[in-house]
Amino acid sequence: MTPLVERLSKVDIDPLLAEDSHSWLHTEINTIFRQIPDLEHVRVRSRGEGIHKYHGAGNRLVTEHTGGFETEGVGDLRDVTAASRLYSESAPLLRIEFLLEGRGEEPVRLEFGFNRATLRETVGRAMGGIIRAITLFSFLGVGALCIAFGVTVWAAGRVRDLEKRVRELYRYATAAELMAGLVHDLRNPLASFRANLASLRIMPEEQDDIIEEMDRDLVRLDEKLGSMLDLTRKRDEPLKEVDLKALLAEVARLAEPVLARNGLGLDCRSRVKGKVAIMMDSVRDALLNLVINSAESGQKDGIVELEVWREDGRLVFEIRDRGCGLPEDLDIFAPFVTTKSTGHGLGLAISKRTIEAHGGTVTAKNREGGGAVLRLVLPGRDISRGAAL
């Protein structure tokens, strides 16, 4: 793809070039479609002329001639946000656009549209590590980014053989992403701490208030760093015998301050008799994160419901609220994604990784009549039988 980028940087998209189906421009784009199965469309536009190629009926490659691009943008299509947008957006196409200088002062827009569903499916767990590499390659130029997508397709064919290794790569790639985000996120409490330290030197008479504020800053730092460790650490906690009624009572006790602050109560119900074997601490923390999320969902009064039962040999935990509901195009379990004005957006991501490490799943959907339903499904082992139910 590098020849395409190099040539677009040196020419204008004139009518003759766009209309000639045998020109180098059409030839290069057709080659790209053959090399990348997940590619759905390519647009190349200057201010005066453009072409659009896409898969039509029967997977036939269709070419359309278009006008130039508008000065105004159409949203965030930058390559550096592609990794997060792959999962945070729900549109059928993942669109990535590059603005090239073109010849003289005439810019050229180059846009790729990838099939979001098949891209997620083919890459699978490998995407977490590979998409980080794509983002890194993008800083080296458009050509490197496109090559990285080729690497993605190549790697997808070998995911089964490399799955164990890929899981480790994914974990480290996630840690790198979190580190970059948290460096930015930690600056505010650090700046506040330094400002208070300076104030303490010039206003010693107000030391009690200043020290109290500094302590709050340190607590914020500790919470953020702790969240990062929770999200990236290996889940090797042993199974413990747990009475689920006692577990729900512990979650209710820990969540009570947040619930009370929002004028809410928590109704806990367990329909499971006897003890089960689970990673007690990790599951408790995951449930607590989800209950707190519901408590801060915008519900004005009433109760949040937390219920557990057995279904098809598995444990099902369900948290139900009457808050504002969930945005349809937002993955609330992605790191740093939050609908609240405060917080770092890691709580639900931690919950998801905890549940998946326990061999389970976590899902979220809007509740009929308003609010949301968060469901955790876990393997359930009856201690009295010593086997999974």
PDB file of C-alpha atoms in Angstrom, residues 112-355:
ATOM      1  CA  PHE A 112     -10.692   2.817   4.688  1.00  0.00           C
ATOM      2  CA  GLY A 113     -13.861   1.107   5.922  1.00  0.00           C
ATOM      3  CA  PHE A 114     -13.481  -2.293   7.615  1.00  0.00           C
ATOM      4  CA  ASN A 115     -16.267  -4.725   8.448  1.00  0.00           C
ATOM      5  CA  ARG A 116     -16.458  -4.319  12.213  1.00  0.00           C
ATOM      6  CA  ALA A 117     -18.142  -7.666  12.991  1.00  0.00           C
ATOM      7  CA  THR A 118     -15.815  -9.857  10.926  1.00  0.00           C
ATOM      8  CA  LEU A 119     -12.772  -7.905  12.094  1.00  0.00           C
ATOM      9  CA  ARG A 120     -13.694  -8.580  15.723  1.00  0.00           C
ATOM     10  CA  GLU A 121     -14.476 -12.228  15.006  1.00  0.00           C
ATOM     11  CA  THR A 122     -11.397 -13.114  12.967  1.00  0.00           C
ATOM     12  CA  VAL A 123      -8.947 -11.392  15.237  1.00  0.00           C
ATOM     13  CA  GLY A 124     -10.643 -12.497  18.461  1.00  0.00           C
ATOM     14  CA  ARG A 125      -8.444 -12.382  21.483  1.00  0.00           C
ATOM     15  CA  ALA A 126      -5.448 -11.599  19.315  1.00  0.00           C
ATOM     16  CA  MET A 127      -6.896  -8.158  18.520  1.00  0.00           C
ATOM     17  CA  GLY A 128      -6.059  -6.819  21.962  1.00  0.00           C
ATOM     18  CA  GLY A 129      -2.341  -7.207  21.358  1.00  0.00           C
ATOM     19  CA  ILE A 130      -2.274  -6.605  17.622  1.00  0.00           C
ATOM     20  CA  ILE A 131      -4.395  -3.434  17.661  1.00  0.00           C
ATOM     21  CA  ARG A 132      -1.872  -1.886  20.024  1.00  0.00           C
ATOM     22  CA  ALA A 133       0.779  -2.623  17.409  1.00  0.00           C
ATOM     23  CA  ILE A 134      -1.399  -1.058  14.719  1.00  0.00           C
ATOM     24  CA  THR A 135      -1.711   2.097  16.786  1.00  0.00           C
ATOM     25  CA  LEU A 136       2.062   2.165  17.244  1.00  0.00           C
ATOM     26  CA  PHE A 137       2.687   1.609  13.540  1.00  0.00           C
ATOM     27  CA  SER A 138       0.322   4.440  12.651  1.00  0.00           C
ATOM     28  CA  PHE A 139       2.766   6.929  14.120  1.00  0.00           C
ATOM     29  CA  LEU A 140       5.254   5.773  11.511  1.00  0.00           C
ATOM     30  CA  GLY A 141       2.902   6.641   8.661  1.00  0.00           C
ATOM     31  CA  VAL A 142      -0.098   5.465   6.713  1.00  0.00           C
ATOM     32  CA  GLY A 143       1.794   2.765   4.875  1.00  0.00           C
ATOM     33  CA  ALA A 144       2.910   1.130   8.120  1.00  0.00           C
ATOM     34  CA  LEU A 145      -0.654   1.171   9.451  1.00  0.00           C
ATOM     35  CA  CYS A 146      -1.987  -0.588   6.369  1.00  0.00           C
ATOM     36  CA  ILE A 147       0.790  -3.181   6.594  1.00  0.00           C
ATOM     37  CA  ALA A 148      -0.219  -3.749  10.218  1.00  0.00           C
ATOM     38  CA  PHE A 149      -3.733  -4.640   9.102  1.00  0.00           C
ATOM     39  CA  GLY A 150      -2.174  -7.182   6.768  1.00  0.00           C
ATOM     40  CA  VAL A 151      -0.301  -8.614   9.744  1.00  0.00           C
ATOM     41  CA  THR A 152      -3.615  -8.812  11.611  1.00  0.00           C
ATOM     42  CA  VAL A 153      -5.212 -10.910   8.890  1.00  0.00           C
ATOM     43  CA  TRP A 154      -2.157 -13.178   8.752  1.00  0.00           C
ATOM     44  CA  ALA A 155      -2.169 -13.634  12.517  1.00  0.00           C
ATOM     45  CA  ALA A 156      -5.893 -14.412  12.617  1.00  0.00           C
ATOM     46  CA  GLY A 157      -5.312 -17.615  10.629  1.00  0.00           C
ATOM     47  CA  ARG A 158      -2.978 -18.869  13.326  1.00  0.00           C
ATOM     48  CA  VAL A 159      -4.921 -17.837  16.420  1.00  0.00           C
ATOM     49  CA  ARG A 160      -5.873 -21.391  17.368  1.00  0.00           C
ATOM     50  CA  ASP A 161      -2.279 -22.596  17.499  1.00  0.00           C
ATOM     51  CA  LEU A 162      -1.067 -19.479  19.312  1.00  0.00           C
ATOM     52  CA  GLU A 163      -4.026 -18.818  21.608  1.00  0.00           C
ATOM     53  CA  LYS A 164      -2.199 -19.511  24.864  1.00  0.00           C
ATOM     54  CA  ARG A 165       0.632 -17.154  23.941  1.00  0.00           C
ATOM     55  CA  VAL A 166      -1.783 -14.545  22.606  1.00  0.00           C
ATOM     56  CA  ARG A 167      -3.603 -14.375  25.941  1.00  0.00           C
ATOM     57  CA  GLU A 168      -0.351 -13.379  27.614  1.00  0.00           C
ATOM     58  CA  LEU A 169       0.393 -10.819  24.902  1.00  0.00           C
ATOM     59  CA  TYR A 170      -3.107  -9.404  25.331  1.00  0.00           C
ATOM     60  CA  ARG A 171      -2.612  -9.039  29.070  1.00  0.00           C
ATOM     61  CA  TYR A 172       0.645  -7.127  28.634  1.00  0.00           C
ATOM     62  CA  ALA A 173      -0.788  -5.003  25.814  1.00  0.00           C
ATOM     63  CA  THR A 174      -3.695  -4.054  28.070  1.00  0.00           C
ATOM     64  CA  ALA A 175      -1.259  -3.106  30.800  1.00  0.00           C
ATOM     65  CA  ALA A 176       0.599  -0.833  28.400  1.00  0.00           C
ATOM     66  CA  GLU A 177      -2.643   0.841  27.361  1.00  0.00           C
ATOM     67  CA  LEU A 178      -3.656   1.350  30.969  1.00  0.00           C
ATOM     68  CA  MET A 179      -0.275   2.769  31.852  1.00  0.00           C
ATOM     69  CA  ALA A 180      -0.553   5.379  29.112  1.00  0.00           C
ATOM     70  CA  GLY A 181      -4.054   6.342  30.194  1.00  0.00           C
ATOM     71  CA  LEU A 182      -3.272   6.451  33.879  1.00  0.00           C
ATOM     72  CA  VAL A 183      -0.212   8.654  33.393  1.00  0.00           C
ATOM     73  CA  HIS A 184      -2.618  11.254  32.063  1.00  0.00           C
ATOM     74  CA  ASP A 185      -5.253  10.470  34.695  1.00  0.00           C
ATOM     75  CA  LEU A 186      -2.830  10.798  37.611  1.00  0.00           C
ATOM     76  CA  ARG A 187      -1.697  14.303  36.737  1.00  0.00           C
ATOM     77  CA  ASN A 188      -4.646  16.061  38.379  1.00  0.00           C
ATOM     78  CA  PRO A 189      -4.230  14.623  41.888  1.00  0.00           C
ATOM     79  CA  LEU A 190      -0.444  15.043  41.638  1.00  0.00           C
ATOM     80  CA  ALA A 191      -0.819  18.682  40.603  1.00  0.00           C
ATOM     81  CA  SER A 192      -3.272  19.282  43.446  1.00  0.00           C
ATOM     82  CA  PHE A 193      -0.908  17.626  45.923  1.00  0.00           C
ATOM     83  CA  ARG A 194       2.009  19.831  44.840  1.00  0.00           C
ATOM     84  CA  ALA A 195      -0.160  22.949  45.046  1.00  0.00           C
ATOM     85  CA  ASN A 196      -1.247  22.053  48.578  1.00  0.00           C
ATOM     86  CA  LEU A 197       2.348  21.371  49.551  1.00  0.00           C
ATOM     87  CA  ALA A 198       3.292  24.880  48.387  1.00  0.00           C
ATOM     88  CA  SER A 199       0.320  26.339  50.279  1.00  0.00           C
ATOM     89  CA  LEU A 200       1.398  24.540  53.430  1.00  0.00           C
ATOM     90  CA  ARG A 201       4.742  26.363  53.327  1.00  0.00           C
ATOM     91  CA  ILE A 202       3.227  29.834  52.984  1.00  0.00           C
ATOM     92  CA  MET A 203       0.069  29.344  55.080  1.00  0.00           C
ATOM     93  CA  PRO A 204       1.039  27.143  58.030  1.00  0.00           C
ATOM     94  CA  GLU A 205      -1.939  28.423  60.019  1.00  0.00           C
ATOM     95  CA  GLU A 206      -4.240  26.470  57.680  1.00  0.00           C
ATOM     96  CA  GLN A 207      -2.272  23.258  57.897  1.00  0.00           C
ATOM     97  CA  ASP A 208      -5.172  21.113  59.143  1.00  0.00           C
ATOM     98  CA  ASP A 209      -7.357  21.858  56.117  1.00  0.00           C
ATOM     99  CA  ILE A 210      -4.429  21.593  53.719  1.00  0.00           C
ATOM    100  CA  ILE A 211      -3.237  18.262  55.138  1.00  0.00           C
ATOM    101  CA  GLU A 212      -6.781  16.907  54.912  1.00  0.00           C
ATOM    102  CA  GLU A 213      -6.929  17.877  51.225  1.00  0.00           C
ATOM    103  CA  MET A 214      -3.495  16.326  50.605  1.00  0.00           C
ATOM    104  CA  ASP A 215      -4.709  13.107  52.217  1.00  0.00           C
ATOM    105  CA  ARG A 216      -7.667  13.037  49.829  1.00  0.00           C
ATOM    106  CA  ASP A 217      -5.281  13.472  46.895  1.00  0.00           C
ATOM    107  CA  LEU A 218      -3.213  10.517  48.097  1.00  0.00           C
ATOM    108  CA  VAL A 219      -6.351   8.389  48.437  1.00  0.00           C
ATOM    109  CA  ARG A 220      -7.288   9.240  44.831  1.00  0.00           C
ATOM    110  CA  LEU A 221      -3.822   8.248  43.656  1.00  0.00           C
ATOM    111  CA  ASP A 222      -3.994   4.991  45.589  1.00  0.00           C
ATOM    112  CA  GLU A 223      -7.418   4.152  44.124  1.00  0.00           C
ATOM    113  CA  LYS A 224      -6.263   4.747  40.557  1.00  0.00           C
ATOM    114  CA  LEU A 225      -3.078   2.709  40.951  1.00  0.00           C
ATOM    115  CA  GLY A 226      -4.982  -0.032  42.733  1.00  0.00           C
ATOM    116  CA  SER A 227      -7.492  -0.193  39.888  1.00  0.00           C
ATOM    117  CA  MET A 228      -4.695  -0.593  37.359  1.00  0.00           C
ATOM    118  CA  LEU A 229      -3.196  -3.465  39.355  1.00  0.00           C
ATOM    119  CA  ASP A 230      -6.601  -5.127  39.692  1.00  0.00           C
ATOM    120  CA  LEU A 231      -7.131  -4.985  35.942  1.00  0.00           C
ATOM    121  CA  THR A 232      -3.716  -6.312  34.929  1.00  0.00           C
ATOM    122  CA  ARG A 233      -2.798  -8.822  37.617  1.00  0.00           C
ATOM    123  CA  LYS A 234      -3.002 -12.563  37.055  1.00  0.00           C
ATOM    124  CA  ARG A 235      -6.118 -14.198  38.472  1.00  0.00           C
ATOM    125  CA  ASP A 236      -4.652 -17.114  40.425  1.00  0.00           C
ATOM    126  CA  GLU A 237      -6.851 -16.858  43.537  1.00  0.00           C
ATOM    127  CA  PRO A 238      -7.808 -20.322  44.853  1.00  0.00           C
ATOM    128  CA  LEU A 239     -11.419 -21.477  45.074  1.00  0.00           C
ATOM    129  CA  LYS A 240     -13.127 -21.127  48.446  1.00  0.00           C
ATOM    130  CA  GLU A 241     -16.290 -22.579  49.947  1.00  0.00           C
ATOM    131  CA  VAL A 242     -18.797 -19.738  50.054  1.00  0.00           C
ATOM    132  CA  ASP A 243     -22.308 -19.298  51.422  1.00  0.00           C
ATOM    133  CA  LEU A 244     -23.862 -16.976  48.833  1.00  0.00           C
ATOM    134  CA  LYS A 245     -26.233 -15.347  51.324  1.00  0.00           C
ATOM    135  CA  ALA A 246     -23.213 -14.300  53.381  1.00  0.00           C
ATOM    136  CA  LEU A 247     -21.428 -13.106  50.228  1.00  0.00           C
ATOM    137  CA  LEU A 248     -24.354 -10.893  49.213  1.00  0.00           C
ATOM    138  CA  ALA A 249     -24.568  -9.523  52.756  1.00  0.00           C
ATOM    139  CA  GLU A 250     -20.875  -8.568  52.572  1.00  0.00           C
ATOM    140  CA  VAL A 251     -21.421  -6.813  49.231  1.00  0.00           C
ATOM    141  CA  ALA A 252     -24.371  -4.930  50.728  1.00  0.00           C
ATOM    142  CA  ARG A 253     -22.268  -3.802  53.704  1.00  0.00           C
ATOM    143  CA  LEU A 254     -19.454  -2.528  51.488  1.00  0.00           C
ATOM    144  CA  ALA A 255     -21.821  -0.765  49.085  1.00  0.00           C
ATOM    145  CA  GLU A 256     -23.944   0.844  51.803  1.00  0.00           C
ATOM    146  CA  PRO A 257     -22.103   4.232  51.917  1.00  0.00           C
ATOM    147  CA  VAL A 258     -22.520   4.769  48.163  1.00  0.00           C
ATOM    148  CA  LEU A 259     -26.126   3.584  48.220  1.00  0.00           C
ATOM    149  CA  ALA A 260     -26.944   5.842  51.173  1.00  0.00           C
ATOM    150  CA  ARG A 261     -25.308   8.835  49.504  1.00  0.00           C
ATOM    151  CA  ASN A 262     -27.663   8.342  46.555  1.00  0.00           C
ATOM    152  CA  GLY A 263     -30.747   7.689  48.691  1.00  0.00           C
ATOM    153  CA  LEU A 264     -31.026   4.027  47.679  1.00  0.00           C
ATOM    154  CA  GLY A 265     -31.307   0.646  49.337  1.00  0.00           C
ATOM    155  CA  LEU A 266     -30.104  -2.810  48.221  1.00  0.00           C
ATOM    156  CA  ASP A 267     -32.426  -5.830  48.139  1.00  0.00           C
ATOM    157  CA  CYS A 268     -30.320  -9.030  48.227  1.00  0.00           C
ATOM    158  CA  ARG A 269     -31.876 -12.410  47.451  1.00  0.00           C
ATOM    159  CA  SER A 270     -30.184 -15.804  47.148  1.00  0.00           C
ATOM    160  CA  ARG A 271     -32.074 -18.810  45.793  1.00  0.00           C
ATOM    161  CA  VAL A 272     -29.022 -21.069  46.142  1.00  0.00           C
ATOM    162  CA  LYS A 273     -28.868 -23.551  49.009  1.00  0.00           C
ATOM    163  CA  GLY A 274     -25.615 -24.872  50.401  1.00  0.00           C
ATOM    164  CA  LYS A 275     -22.105 -23.674  49.654  1.00  0.00           C
ATOM    165  CA  VAL A 276     -20.408 -23.228  46.299  1.00  0.00           C
ATOM    166  CA  ALA A 277     -16.742 -23.008  45.267  1.00  0.00           C
ATOM    167  CA  ILE A 278     -15.736 -19.656  43.750  1.00  0.00           C
ATOM    168  CA  MET A 279     -12.877 -17.144  43.917  1.00  0.00           C
ATOM    169  CA  MET A 280     -14.590 -15.369  46.773  1.00  0.00           C
ATOM    170  CA  ASP A 281     -12.575 -12.129  46.952  1.00  0.00           C
ATOM    171  CA  SER A 282     -12.541 -11.535  43.195  1.00  0.00           C
ATOM    172  CA  VAL A 283     -16.244 -12.265  42.745  1.00  0.00           C
ATOM    173  CA  ARG A 284     -17.132 -10.101  45.758  1.00  0.00           C
ATOM    174  CA  ASP A 285     -15.134  -7.193  44.306  1.00  0.00           C
ATOM    175  CA  ALA A 286     -16.737  -7.648  40.884  1.00  0.00           C
ATOM    176  CA  LEU A 287     -20.242  -7.659  42.375  1.00  0.00           C
ATOM    177  CA  LEU A 288     -19.393  -4.596  44.443  1.00  0.00           C
ATOM    178  CA  ASN A 289     -18.251  -2.701  41.344  1.00  0.00           C
ATOM    179  CA  LEU A 290     -21.481  -3.532  39.556  1.00  0.00           C
ATOM    180  CA  VAL A 291     -23.682  -2.603  42.507  1.00  0.00           C
ATOM    181  CA  ILE A 292     -21.852   0.717  42.853  1.00  0.00           C
ATOM    182  CA  ASN A 293     -22.343   1.338  39.143  1.00  0.00           C
ATOM    183  CA  SER A 294     -26.088   0.809  39.580  1.00  0.00           C
ATOM    184  CA  ALA A 295     -26.117   3.006  42.685  1.00  0.00           C
ATOM    185  CA  GLU A 296     -24.584   5.832  40.621  1.00  0.00           C
ATOM    186  CA  SER A 297     -26.796   5.249  37.564  1.00  0.00           C
ATOM    187  CA  GLY A 298     -29.049   8.238  38.211  1.00  0.00           C
ATOM    188  CA  GLN A 299     -31.817   6.380  40.064  1.00  0.00           C
ATOM    189  CA  LYS A 300     -33.502   8.897  42.384  1.00  0.00           C
ATOM    190  CA  ASP A 301     -34.970   6.622  45.058  1.00  0.00           C
ATOM    191  CA  GLY A 302     -36.064   3.070  45.792  1.00  0.00           C
ATOM    192  CA  ILE A 303     -33.856  -0.005  45.727  1.00  0.00           C
ATOM    193  CA  VAL A 304     -31.233  -1.729  43.613  1.00  0.00           C
ATOM    194  CA  GLU A 305     -31.847  -5.472  43.313  1.00  0.00           C
ATOM    195  CA  LEU A 306     -29.123  -8.115  43.656  1.00  0.00           C
ATOM    196  CA  GLU A 307     -30.228 -11.699  43.121  1.00  0.00           C
ATOM    197  CA  VAL A 308     -28.478 -15.043  42.547  1.00  0.00           C
ATOM    198  CA  TRP A 309     -29.840 -18.383  41.371  1.00  0.00           C
ATOM    199  CA  ARG A 310     -28.776 -21.571  39.593  1.00  0.00           C
ATOM    200  CA  GLU A 311     -29.494 -22.041  35.913  1.00  0.00           C
ATOM    201  CA  ASP A 312     -28.266 -24.918  33.702  1.00  0.00           C
ATOM    202  CA  GLY A 313     -25.561 -25.848  36.170  1.00  0.00           C
ATOM    203  CA  ARG A 314     -24.194 -22.315  36.518  1.00  0.00           C
ATOM    204  CA  LEU A 315     -24.561 -19.466  38.980  1.00  0.00           C
ATOM    205  CA  VAL A 316     -26.400 -16.399  37.717  1.00  0.00           C
ATOM    206  CA  PHE A 317     -25.994 -13.070  39.538  1.00  0.00           C
ATOM    207  CA  GLU A 318     -28.235 -10.225  38.394  1.00  0.00           C
ATOM    208  CA  ILE A 319     -28.092  -6.571  39.417  1.00  0.00           C
ATOM    209  CA  ARG A 320     -31.106  -4.462  38.418  1.00  0.00           C
ATOM    210  CA  ASP A 321     -31.574  -0.699  38.760  1.00  0.00           C
ATOM    211  CA  ARG A 322     -33.988   2.029  37.629  1.00  0.00           C
ATOM    212  CA  GLY A 323     -31.382   4.553  36.564  1.00  0.00           C
ATOM    213  CA  CYS A 324     -30.781   6.290  33.243  1.00  0.00           C
ATOM    214  CA  GLY A 325     -30.008   3.111  31.315  1.00  0.00           C
ATOM    215  CA  LEU A 326     -27.078   2.358  29.002  1.00  0.00           C
ATOM    216  CA  PRO A 327     -26.042   4.144  25.789  1.00  0.00           C
ATOM    217  CA  GLU A 328     -26.546   1.674  22.929  1.00  0.00           C
ATOM    218  CA  ASP A 329     -23.284   2.539  21.153  1.00  0.00           C
ATOM    219  CA  LEU A 330     -21.015   2.379  24.232  1.00  0.00           C
ATOM    220  CA  ASP A 331     -19.088  -0.611  25.594  1.00  0.00           C
ATOM    221  CA  ILE A 332     -19.305   0.109  29.323  1.00  0.00           C
ATOM    222  CA  PHE A 333     -16.840  -2.712  30.085  1.00  0.00           C
ATOM    223  CA  ALA A 334     -13.977  -1.201  28.056  1.00  0.00           C
ATOM    224  CA  PRO A 335     -11.113   0.403  30.053  1.00  0.00           C
ATOM    225  CA  PHE A 336     -11.492   4.159  30.647  1.00  0.00           C
ATOM    226  CA  VAL A 337     -15.088   4.179  29.378  1.00  0.00           C
ATOM    227  CA  THR A 338     -17.491   5.921  31.768  1.00  0.00           C
ATOM    228  CA  THR A 339     -20.784   7.775  31.529  1.00  0.00           C
ATOM    229  CA  LYS A 340     -20.144   9.643  34.788  1.00  0.00           C
ATOM    230  CA  SER A 341     -18.438  12.989  35.288  1.00  0.00           C
ATOM    231  CA  THR A 342     -16.191  11.472  37.962  1.00  0.00           C
ATOM    232  CA  GLY A 343     -14.223   8.244  38.156  1.00  0.00           C
ATOM    233  CA  HIS A 344     -11.571   6.688  35.950  1.00  0.00           C
ATOM    234  CA  GLY A 345     -13.689   4.190  34.016  1.00  0.00           C
ATOM    235  CA  LEU A 346     -11.896   1.062  35.260  1.00  0.00           C
ATOM    236  CA  GLY A 347     -14.408  -0.469  37.695  1.00  0.00           C
ATOM    237  CA  LEU A 348     -16.519  -2.335  35.150  1.00  0.00           C
ATOM    238  CA  ALA A 349     -13.463  -3.325  33.102  1.00  0.00           C
ATOM    239  CA  ILE A 350     -12.042  -4.919  36.251  1.00  0.00           C
ATOM    240  CA  SER A 351     -15.337  -6.729  36.860  1.00  0.00           C
ATOM    241  CA  LYS A 352     -15.365  -8.127  33.328  1.00  0.00           C
ATOM    242  CA  ARG A 353     -11.798  -9.459  33.560  1.00  0.00           C
ATOM    243  CA  THR A 354     -12.510 -10.951  36.984  1.00  0.00           C
ATOM    244  CA  ILE A 355     -15.586 -12.808  35.790  1.00  0.00           C
TER     245      ILE A 355
END
